[in-house]
């Protein structure tokens, strides 16, 4: 028997994206957002939704670019801080001793210490309501050599990303391997 | 030192959404998609991106509604099957013995056996490229009473949702609790 919880923003899992931008003066900013995800395969695109009140909103509107930096478990505390503090008041990366790297491909900085980053140019802006959705075309994915498997793909068990459970406001790690996609359900197609 | 992997669709974690729809004749269909996520808090909205070639694409365009059904670990195999088989050829829910429930709120069915479902009406359609992004306003979230915590919020550790690692095509469970959001980073704001 199902209970009605009302119109709420609950999906599991939500990601933890740290969005990197430059402001008008070229000062790097980062903020954490959980409303986003991949939204197209060709061209490869990722979306992230921000409130107009955020400093990053103005930066993306101005610079037409952003990065998505994926925090590891070791970065959970700073990622949470990046979601609490405002870039209007604080130089957040400097405050926690992390380093911005200027992207060669897009007009935005990524975080040197994070293990997986996406460099994106803004291609769509969708006004939804409290949040505006920015769709970025992924120009490159960069990963630390230490987290790549033998075929050159980032290994999720080496990156140890975190996920977010909305409403209950909890961060969790990635759990055990369950199975291969496009594979474990194959036998059911023959039933 | 970071290595460039090229323009690819890699973020960790991606969700595993089973999208529920009706076709023109009222036949229920489900398909699995990983390109999506919450995209606005007010109104509460979720996005999911589908290729035009899918049966669900036509259903959403026609009916202006869909559900998002969150699979648990126990449903990993059927969720994978729902992403492999086409609703054009197969009645997928019936094939695996799961039951569609007609939503009272939107013109789409949800899966009775899944522990967390979102009922959505289509409010935006964004043509991006290979994928079209559908933005649905969440009219209600329904959860099994057995997975609610004492404050009535779904407990992620009881739902045991699965997550998807793109490119490496792996499903994983949810791992250990790391910390409370808007909390573990708070002490850094005082530094």
GROMACS .gro file of C-alpha atoms in nm:
model
  382
    1UNK     CA    1   0.000   0.000   0.000
    2UNK     CA    2   0.145   0.335  -0.106
    3UNK     CA    3   0.127   0.656   0.091
    4UNK     CA    4   0.101   0.994  -0.077
    5UNK     CA    5   0.383   1.228   0.022
    6UNK     CA    6   0.271   1.528  -0.183
    7UNK     CA    7   0.452   1.717  -0.458
    8UNK     CA    8   0.816   1.697  -0.348
    9UNK     CA    9   1.159   1.672  -0.504
   10UNK     CA   10   1.257   1.318  -0.412
   11UNK     CA   11   1.454   1.089  -0.640
   12UNK     CA   12   1.726   0.847  -0.538
   13UNK     CA   13   2.006   0.892  -0.611
   14UNK     CA   14   2.062   1.260  -0.680
   15UNK     CA   15   2.419   1.355  -0.775
   16UNK     CA   16   2.652   1.598  -0.601
   17UNK     CA   17   2.787   1.837  -0.864
   18UNK     CA   18   3.034   2.113  -0.781
   19UNK     CA   19   2.984   2.378  -1.048
   20UNK     CA   20   3.290   2.585  -1.142
   21UNK     CA   21   3.256   2.933  -1.295
   22UNK     CA   22   3.434   3.265  -1.340
   23UNK     CA   23   3.273   3.593  -1.246
   24UNK     CA   24   3.295   3.913  -1.452
   25UNK     CA   25   3.636   3.994  -1.303
   26UNK     CA   26   3.772   3.644  -1.364
   27UNK     CA   27   3.746   3.536  -0.999
   28UNK     CA   28   3.678   3.161  -0.977
   29UNK     CA   29   3.373   3.039  -0.788
   30UNK     CA   30   3.234   2.698  -0.703
   31UNK     CA   31   2.896   2.593  -0.575
   32UNK     CA   32   2.735   2.258  -0.507
   33UNK     CA   33   2.413   2.153  -0.676
   34UNK     CA   34   2.214   1.829  -0.679
   35UNK     CA   35   1.955   1.918  -0.942
   36UNK     CA   36   2.117   1.793  -1.261
   37UNK     CA   37   2.241   1.506  -1.471
   38UNK     CA   38   2.336   1.395  -1.820
   39UNK     CA   39   2.062   1.502  -2.062
   40UNK     CA   40   2.183   1.407  -2.412
   41UNK     CA   41   2.429   1.162  -2.568
   42UNK     CA   42   2.492   1.347  -2.898
   43UNK     CA   43   2.606   1.613  -2.846
   44UNK     CA   44   2.709   1.498  -2.498
   45UNK     CA   45   2.532   1.732  -2.258
   46UNK     CA   46   2.485   1.776  -1.885
   47UNK     CA   47   2.227   1.990  -1.710
   48UNK     CA   48   2.240   2.170  -1.379
   49UNK     CA   49   1.968   2.386  -1.225
   50UNK     CA   50   2.047   2.691  -1.014
   51UNK     CA   51   1.846   2.960  -0.840
   52UNK     CA   52   1.878   3.312  -0.980
   53UNK     CA   53   1.993   3.430  -0.638
   54UNK     CA   54   2.319   3.235  -0.661
   55UNK     CA   55   2.645   3.397  -0.762
   56UNK     CA   56   2.706   3.112  -1.007
   57UNK     CA   57   2.383   3.192  -1.192
   58UNK     CA   58   2.518   3.531  -1.292
   59UNK     CA   59   2.855   3.384  -1.379
   60UNK     CA   60   2.710   3.124  -1.618
   61UNK     CA   61   2.482   3.381  -1.778
   62UNK     CA   62   2.782   3.608  -1.831
   63UNK     CA   63   3.050   3.360  -1.932
   64UNK     CA   64   2.835   3.097  -2.111
   65UNK     CA   65   3.044   2.818  -1.962
   66UNK     CA   66   3.082   2.605  -1.650
   67UNK     CA   67   3.254   2.294  -1.524
   68UNK     CA   68   3.106   2.004  -1.331
   69UNK     CA   69   3.347   1.869  -1.071
   70UNK     CA   70   3.264   1.534  -0.911
   71UNK     CA   71   3.355   1.519  -0.542
   72UNK     CA   72   3.497   1.201  -0.392
   73UNK     CA   73   3.417   1.084  -0.040
   74UNK     CA   74   3.729   1.266   0.078
   75UNK     CA   75   3.575   1.590  -0.052
   76UNK     CA   76   3.230   1.549   0.105
   77UNK     CA   77   3.291   1.814   0.369
   78UNK     CA   78   3.420   2.078   0.127
   79UNK     CA   79   3.143   1.995  -0.123
   80UNK     CA   80   2.888   2.057   0.151
   81UNK     CA   81   3.059   2.384   0.240
   82UNK     CA   82   3.049   2.490  -0.129
   83UNK     CA   83   2.671   2.449  -0.110
   84UNK     CA   84   2.630   2.650   0.209
   85UNK     CA   85   2.859   2.950   0.158
   86UNK     CA   86   2.799   3.214  -0.110
   87UNK     CA   87   3.059   3.315  -0.369
   88UNK     CA   88   2.940   3.671  -0.324
   89UNK     CA   89   3.098   3.679   0.020
   90UNK     CA   90   3.372   3.420   0.015
   91UNK     CA   91   3.651   3.293  -0.207
   92UNK     CA   92   3.550   2.937  -0.138
   93UNK     CA   93   3.828   2.743  -0.309
   94UNK     CA   94   4.099   2.947  -0.141
   95UNK     CA   95   3.923   2.910   0.195
   96UNK     CA   96   3.968   2.532   0.185
   97UNK     CA   97   4.304   2.522   0.010
   98UNK     CA   98   4.186   2.384  -0.326
   99UNK     CA   99   4.315   2.513  -0.658
  100UNK     CA  100   4.125   2.633  -0.965
  101UNK     CA  101   4.268   2.541  -1.305
  102UNK     CA  102   4.175   2.752  -1.607
  103UNK     CA  103   4.019   2.528  -1.872
  104UNK     CA  104   4.180   2.544  -2.217
  105UNK     CA  105   3.846   2.461  -2.378
  106UNK     CA  106   3.580   2.663  -2.198
  107UNK     CA  107   3.564   2.990  -2.007
  108UNK     CA  108   3.548   2.830  -1.662
  109UNK     CA  109   3.780   2.683  -1.401
  110UNK     CA  110   3.789   2.324  -1.274
  111UNK     CA  111   3.918   2.199  -0.941
  112UNK     CA  112   4.267   2.056  -0.964
  113UNK     CA  113   4.225   1.818  -0.670
  114UNK     CA  114   3.895   1.661  -0.785
  115UNK     CA  115   3.938   1.332  -0.972
  116UNK     CA  116   3.674   1.377  -1.246
  117UNK     CA  117   3.574   1.703  -1.415
  118UNK     CA  118   3.357   1.800  -1.713
  119UNK     CA  119   3.419   2.117  -1.915
  120UNK     CA  120   3.101   2.261  -2.065
  121UNK     CA  121   2.978   2.545  -2.282
  122UNK     CA  122   2.626   2.674  -2.227
  123UNK     CA  123   2.388   2.580  -2.511
  124UNK     CA  124   2.040   2.612  -2.355
  125UNK     CA  125   1.888   2.806  -2.065
  126UNK     CA  126   1.543   2.692  -1.952
  127UNK     CA  127   1.340   2.900  -1.708
  128UNK     CA  128   1.137   2.652  -1.506
  129UNK     CA  129   1.043   2.827  -1.184
  130UNK     CA  130   1.255   2.884  -0.875
  131UNK     CA  131   1.535   2.712  -1.065
  132UNK     CA  132   1.681   2.787  -1.407
  133UNK     CA  133   1.820   2.489  -1.590
  134UNK     CA  134   2.150   2.534  -1.772
  135UNK     CA  135   2.232   2.277  -2.037
  136UNK     CA  136   2.600   2.253  -2.116
  137UNK     CA  137   2.765   2.072  -2.402
  138UNK     CA  138   3.046   1.860  -2.261
  139UNK     CA  139   3.361   1.957  -2.449
  140UNK     CA  140   3.590   1.725  -2.253
  141UNK     CA  141   3.596   1.495  -1.952
  142UNK     CA  142   3.921   1.493  -1.759
  143UNK     CA  143   4.017   1.237  -1.497
  144UNK     CA  144   4.317   1.164  -1.283
  145UNK     CA  145   4.523   0.887  -1.441
  146UNK     CA  146   4.506   0.702  -1.106
  147UNK     CA  147   4.130   0.639  -1.140
  148UNK     CA  148   4.124   0.499  -1.495
  149UNK     CA  149   4.072   0.128  -1.557
  150UNK     CA  150   4.266  -0.071  -1.819
  151UNK     CA  151   4.035   0.052  -2.099
  152UNK     CA  152   4.081   0.416  -2.000
  153UNK     CA  153   3.736   0.457  -1.841
  154UNK     CA  154   3.706   0.615  -1.495
  155UNK     CA  155   3.649   0.343  -1.233
  156UNK     CA  156   3.366   0.447  -1.003
  157UNK     CA  157   3.513   0.242  -0.718
  158UNK     CA  158   3.836   0.441  -0.742
  159UNK     CA  159   3.669   0.781  -0.770
  160UNK     CA  160   3.437   0.702  -0.476
  161UNK     CA  161   3.181   0.971  -0.569
  162UNK     CA  162   2.909   1.069  -0.327
  163UNK     CA  163   2.536   1.079  -0.381
  164UNK     CA  164   2.266   1.286  -0.221
  165UNK     CA  165   1.931   1.180  -0.079
  166UNK     CA  166   1.698   1.483  -0.096
  167UNK     CA  167   1.455   1.573   0.187
  168UNK     CA  168   1.638   1.349   0.432
  169UNK     CA  169   1.951   1.550   0.333
  170UNK     CA  170   2.200   1.268   0.356
  171UNK     CA  171   2.520   1.198   0.166
  172UNK     CA  172   2.608   0.836   0.095
  173UNK     CA  173   2.895   0.662  -0.076
  174UNK     CA  174   2.866   0.418  -0.365
  175UNK     CA  175   2.786   0.064  -0.259
  176UNK     CA  176   2.852  -0.277  -0.399
  177UNK     CA  177   2.854  -0.372  -0.765
  178UNK     CA  178   2.517  -0.521  -0.858
  179UNK     CA  179   2.559  -0.611  -1.224
  180UNK     CA  180   2.642  -0.497  -1.576
  181UNK     CA  181   2.392  -0.274  -1.753
  182UNK     CA  182   2.249  -0.392  -2.086
  183UNK     CA  183   2.342  -0.738  -1.965
  184UNK     CA  184   2.178  -0.863  -1.642
  185UNK     CA  185   1.830  -0.818  -1.787
  186UNK     CA  186   1.910  -0.983  -2.120
  187UNK     CA  187   1.786  -1.328  -2.026
  188UNK     CA  188   1.439  -1.181  -1.960
  189UNK     CA  189   1.413  -1.076  -2.324
  190UNK     CA  190   1.409  -1.442  -2.418
  191UNK     CA  191   1.125  -1.535  -2.185
  192UNK     CA  192   4.790   1.499  -1.357
  193UNK     CA  193   4.464   1.478  -1.548
  194UNK     CA  194   4.407   1.284  -1.869
  195UNK     CA  195   4.167   1.402  -2.136
  196UNK     CA  196   3.898   1.143  -2.214
  197UNK     CA  197   3.719   1.343  -2.484
  198UNK     CA  198   3.359   1.462  -2.502
  199UNK     CA  199   3.170   1.182  -2.325
  200UNK     CA  200   2.866   1.140  -2.105
  201UNK     CA  201   3.027   1.050  -1.774
  202UNK     CA  202   2.896   1.167  -1.439
  203UNK     CA  203   2.882   0.968  -1.117
  204UNK     CA  204   2.628   0.878  -1.004
  205UNK     CA  205   2.362   0.867  -1.275
  206UNK     CA  206   2.018   0.753  -1.160
  207UNK     CA  207   1.815   0.457  -1.285
  208UNK     CA  208   1.467   0.582  -1.371
  209UNK     CA  209   1.194   0.353  -1.498
  210UNK     CA  210   0.958   0.576  -1.697
  211UNK     CA  211   0.591   0.474  -1.704
  212UNK     CA  212   0.357   0.582  -1.985
  213UNK     CA  213   0.039   0.490  -2.170
  214UNK     CA  214   0.027   0.458  -2.545
  215UNK     CA  215  -0.254   0.584  -2.766
  216UNK     CA  216  -0.461   0.272  -2.693
  217UNK     CA  217  -0.403   0.291  -2.320
  218UNK     CA  218  -0.150   0.009  -2.310
  219UNK     CA  219   0.102   0.068  -2.029
  220UNK     CA  220   0.472   0.081  -2.113
  221UNK     CA  221   0.789   0.118  -1.910
  222UNK     CA  222   1.143   0.198  -2.013
  223UNK     CA  223   1.462   0.260  -1.822
  224UNK     CA  224   1.658   0.583  -1.860
  225UNK     CA  225   1.962   0.724  -1.683
  226UNK     CA  226   1.966   1.071  -1.837
  227UNK     CA  227   1.760   1.273  -1.590
  228UNK     CA  228   1.718   1.417  -1.244
  229UNK     CA  229   1.536   1.675  -1.037
  230UNK     CA  230   1.554   2.012  -1.216
  231UNK     CA  231   1.345   2.256  -1.010
  232UNK     CA  232   1.222   2.288  -0.650
  233UNK     CA  233   0.920   2.515  -0.713
  234UNK     CA  234   0.727   2.382  -0.893
  235UNK     CA  235   0.888   2.046  -0.810
  236UNK     CA  236   1.010   1.909  -1.143
  237UNK     CA  237   1.204   1.613  -1.274
  238UNK     CA  238   1.360   1.574  -1.617
  239UNK     CA  239   1.422   1.267  -1.826
  240UNK     CA  240   1.575   1.252  -2.173
  241UNK     CA  241   1.465   0.997  -2.433
  242UNK     CA  242   1.553   0.926  -2.792
  243UNK     CA  243   1.279   0.988  -3.048
  244UNK     CA  244   1.305   0.625  -3.158
  245UNK     CA  245   1.168   0.497  -2.827
  246UNK     CA  246   0.807   0.395  -2.784
  247UNK     CA  247   0.791   0.603  -2.465
  248UNK     CA  248   0.883   0.919  -2.656
  249UNK     CA  249   0.562   0.895  -2.859
  250UNK     CA  250   0.361   0.811  -2.550
  251UNK     CA  251   0.479   1.117  -2.356
  252UNK     CA  252   0.426   1.343  -2.656
  253UNK     CA  253   0.073   1.207  -2.691
  254UNK     CA  254  -0.036   1.182  -2.327
  255UNK     CA  255   0.163   1.475  -2.176
  256UNK     CA  256   0.234   1.270  -1.866
  257UNK     CA  257   0.474   1.010  -1.725
  258UNK     CA  258   0.577   0.848  -1.401
  259UNK     CA  259   0.927   0.794  -1.265
  260UNK     CA  260   0.957   0.464  -1.081
  261UNK     CA  261   1.269   0.409  -0.870
  262UNK     CA  262   1.396   0.052  -0.881
  263UNK     CA  263   1.535  -0.114  -0.570
  264UNK     CA  264   1.827  -0.358  -0.577
  265UNK     CA  265   1.573  -0.640  -0.601
  266UNK     CA  266   1.447  -0.486  -0.926
  267UNK     CA  267   1.787  -0.436  -1.092
  268UNK     CA  268   1.739  -0.722  -1.338
  269UNK     CA  269   1.392  -0.611  -1.451
  270UNK     CA  270   1.504  -0.248  -1.470
  271UNK     CA  271   1.786  -0.354  -1.701
  272UNK     CA  272   1.540  -0.555  -1.911
  273UNK     CA  273   1.311  -0.249  -1.935
  274UNK     CA  274   1.605  -0.064  -2.090
  275UNK     CA  275   1.686  -0.336  -2.343
  276UNK     CA  276   1.345  -0.446  -2.473
  277UNK     CA  277   1.117  -0.218  -2.676
  278UNK     CA  278   0.756  -0.145  -2.583
  279UNK     CA  279   0.677  -0.160  -2.953
  280UNK     CA  280   0.732  -0.534  -2.947
  281UNK     CA  281   0.674  -0.643  -2.590
  282UNK     CA  282   0.435  -0.586  -2.303
  283UNK     CA  283   0.726  -0.551  -2.064
  284UNK     CA  284   0.547  -0.529  -1.728
  285UNK     CA  285   0.336  -0.835  -1.800
  286UNK     CA  286   0.644  -1.024  -1.920
  287UNK     CA  287   0.804  -0.996  -1.576
  288UNK     CA  288   0.488  -1.020  -1.367
  289UNK     CA  289   0.476  -0.660  -1.245
  290UNK     CA  290   0.154  -0.460  -1.227
  291UNK     CA  291   0.072  -0.115  -1.364
  292UNK     CA  292  -0.150   0.109  -1.151
  293UNK     CA  293  -0.342   0.390  -1.318
  294UNK     CA  294  -0.249   0.721  -1.156
  295UNK     CA  295  -0.540   0.926  -1.024
  296UNK     CA  296  -0.345   1.246  -1.087
  297UNK     CA  297  -0.174   1.209  -1.424
  298UNK     CA  298  -0.239   1.019  -1.744
  299UNK     CA  299   0.026   0.753  -1.684
  300UNK     CA  300   0.070   0.428  -1.494
  301UNK     CA  301   0.313   0.356  -1.211
  302UNK     CA  302   0.453   0.022  -1.104
  303UNK     CA  303   0.273  -0.124  -0.804
  304UNK     CA  304   0.571  -0.325  -0.680
  305UNK     CA  305   0.826  -0.039  -0.688
  306UNK     CA  306   0.874   0.134  -0.353
  307UNK     CA  307   0.898   0.498  -0.469
  308UNK     CA  308   0.715   0.657  -0.763
  309UNK     CA  309   0.668   1.011  -0.896
  310UNK     CA  310   0.360   1.114  -1.095
  311UNK     CA  311   0.433   1.391  -1.346
  312UNK     CA  312   0.265   1.606  -1.606
  313UNK     CA  313   0.471   1.728  -1.900
  314UNK     CA  314   0.545   2.102  -1.883
  315UNK     CA  315   0.847   2.147  -2.113
  316UNK     CA  316   0.996   1.960  -2.408
  317UNK     CA  317   1.349   2.056  -2.506
  318UNK     CA  318   1.506   1.929  -2.828
  319UNK     CA  319   1.876   1.892  -2.756
  320UNK     CA  320   2.012   1.647  -3.012
  321UNK     CA  321   1.987   1.269  -3.015
  322UNK     CA  322   1.786   1.304  -2.694
  323UNK     CA  323   1.477   1.511  -2.621
  324UNK     CA  324   1.443   1.628  -2.265
  325UNK     CA  325   1.101   1.607  -2.105
  326UNK     CA  326   1.045   1.816  -1.794
  327UNK     CA  327   0.761   1.694  -1.578
  328UNK     CA  328   0.599   1.872  -1.288
  329UNK     CA  329   0.583   1.631  -0.995
  330UNK     CA  330   0.220   1.615  -0.885
  331UNK     CA  331   0.277   1.357  -0.613
  332UNK     CA  332   0.540   1.124  -0.474
  333UNK     CA  333   0.413   0.791  -0.347
  334UNK     CA  334   0.607   0.548  -0.133
  335UNK     CA  335   0.542   0.220   0.038
  336UNK     CA  336   0.464   0.278   0.405
  337UNK     CA  337   0.737   0.025   0.488
  338UNK     CA  338   1.016   0.255   0.362
  339UNK     CA  339   0.918   0.574   0.546
  340UNK     CA  340   1.115   0.696   0.845
  341UNK     CA  341   0.955   0.841   1.159
  342UNK     CA  342   0.912   1.182   0.994
  343UNK     CA  343   0.739   1.034   0.691
  344UNK     CA  344   1.038   1.073   0.454
  345UNK     CA  345   1.149   0.778   0.240
  346UNK     CA  346   1.458   0.617   0.391
  347UNK     CA  347   1.717   0.558   0.120
  348UNK     CA  348   1.860   0.264   0.313
  349UNK     CA  349   1.521   0.092   0.309
  350UNK     CA  350   1.448   0.164  -0.057
  351UNK     CA  351   1.794   0.045  -0.161
  352UNK     CA  352   1.787   0.226  -0.498
  353UNK     CA  353   2.047   0.150  -0.761
  354UNK     CA  354   2.275   0.388  -0.945
  355UNK     CA  355   2.435   0.371  -1.285
  356UNK     CA  356   2.794   0.434  -1.387
  357UNK     CA  357   2.790   0.537  -1.757
  358UNK     CA  358   3.053   0.412  -2.007
  359UNK     CA  359   3.162   0.134  -1.773
  360UNK     CA  360   2.792   0.035  -1.771
  361UNK     CA  361   2.776  -0.083  -1.411
  362UNK     CA  362   2.495  -0.080  -1.157
  363UNK     CA  363   2.587  -0.024  -0.794
  364UNK     CA  364   2.391  -0.008  -0.473
  365UNK     CA  365   2.395   0.278  -0.225
  366UNK     CA  366   2.688   0.268   0.017
  367UNK     CA  367   2.747   0.392   0.366
  368UNK     CA  368   2.614   0.712   0.516
  369UNK     CA  369   2.880   0.983   0.493
  370UNK     CA  370   2.716   1.280   0.661
  371UNK     CA  371   2.426   1.523   0.671
  372UNK     CA  372   2.397   1.778   0.393
  373UNK     CA  373   2.394   2.149   0.485
  374UNK     CA  374   2.567   2.036   0.802
  375UNK     CA  375   2.905   1.861   0.765
  376UNK     CA  376   3.052   2.161   0.582
  377UNK     CA  377   2.919   2.419   0.824
  378UNK     CA  378   3.231   2.443   1.039
  379UNK     CA  379   3.429   2.549   0.729
  380UNK     CA  380   3.214   2.860   0.696
  381UNK     CA  381   3.360   2.984   1.022
  382UNK     CA  382   3.721   2.945   0.915
   0.00000   0.00000   0.00000
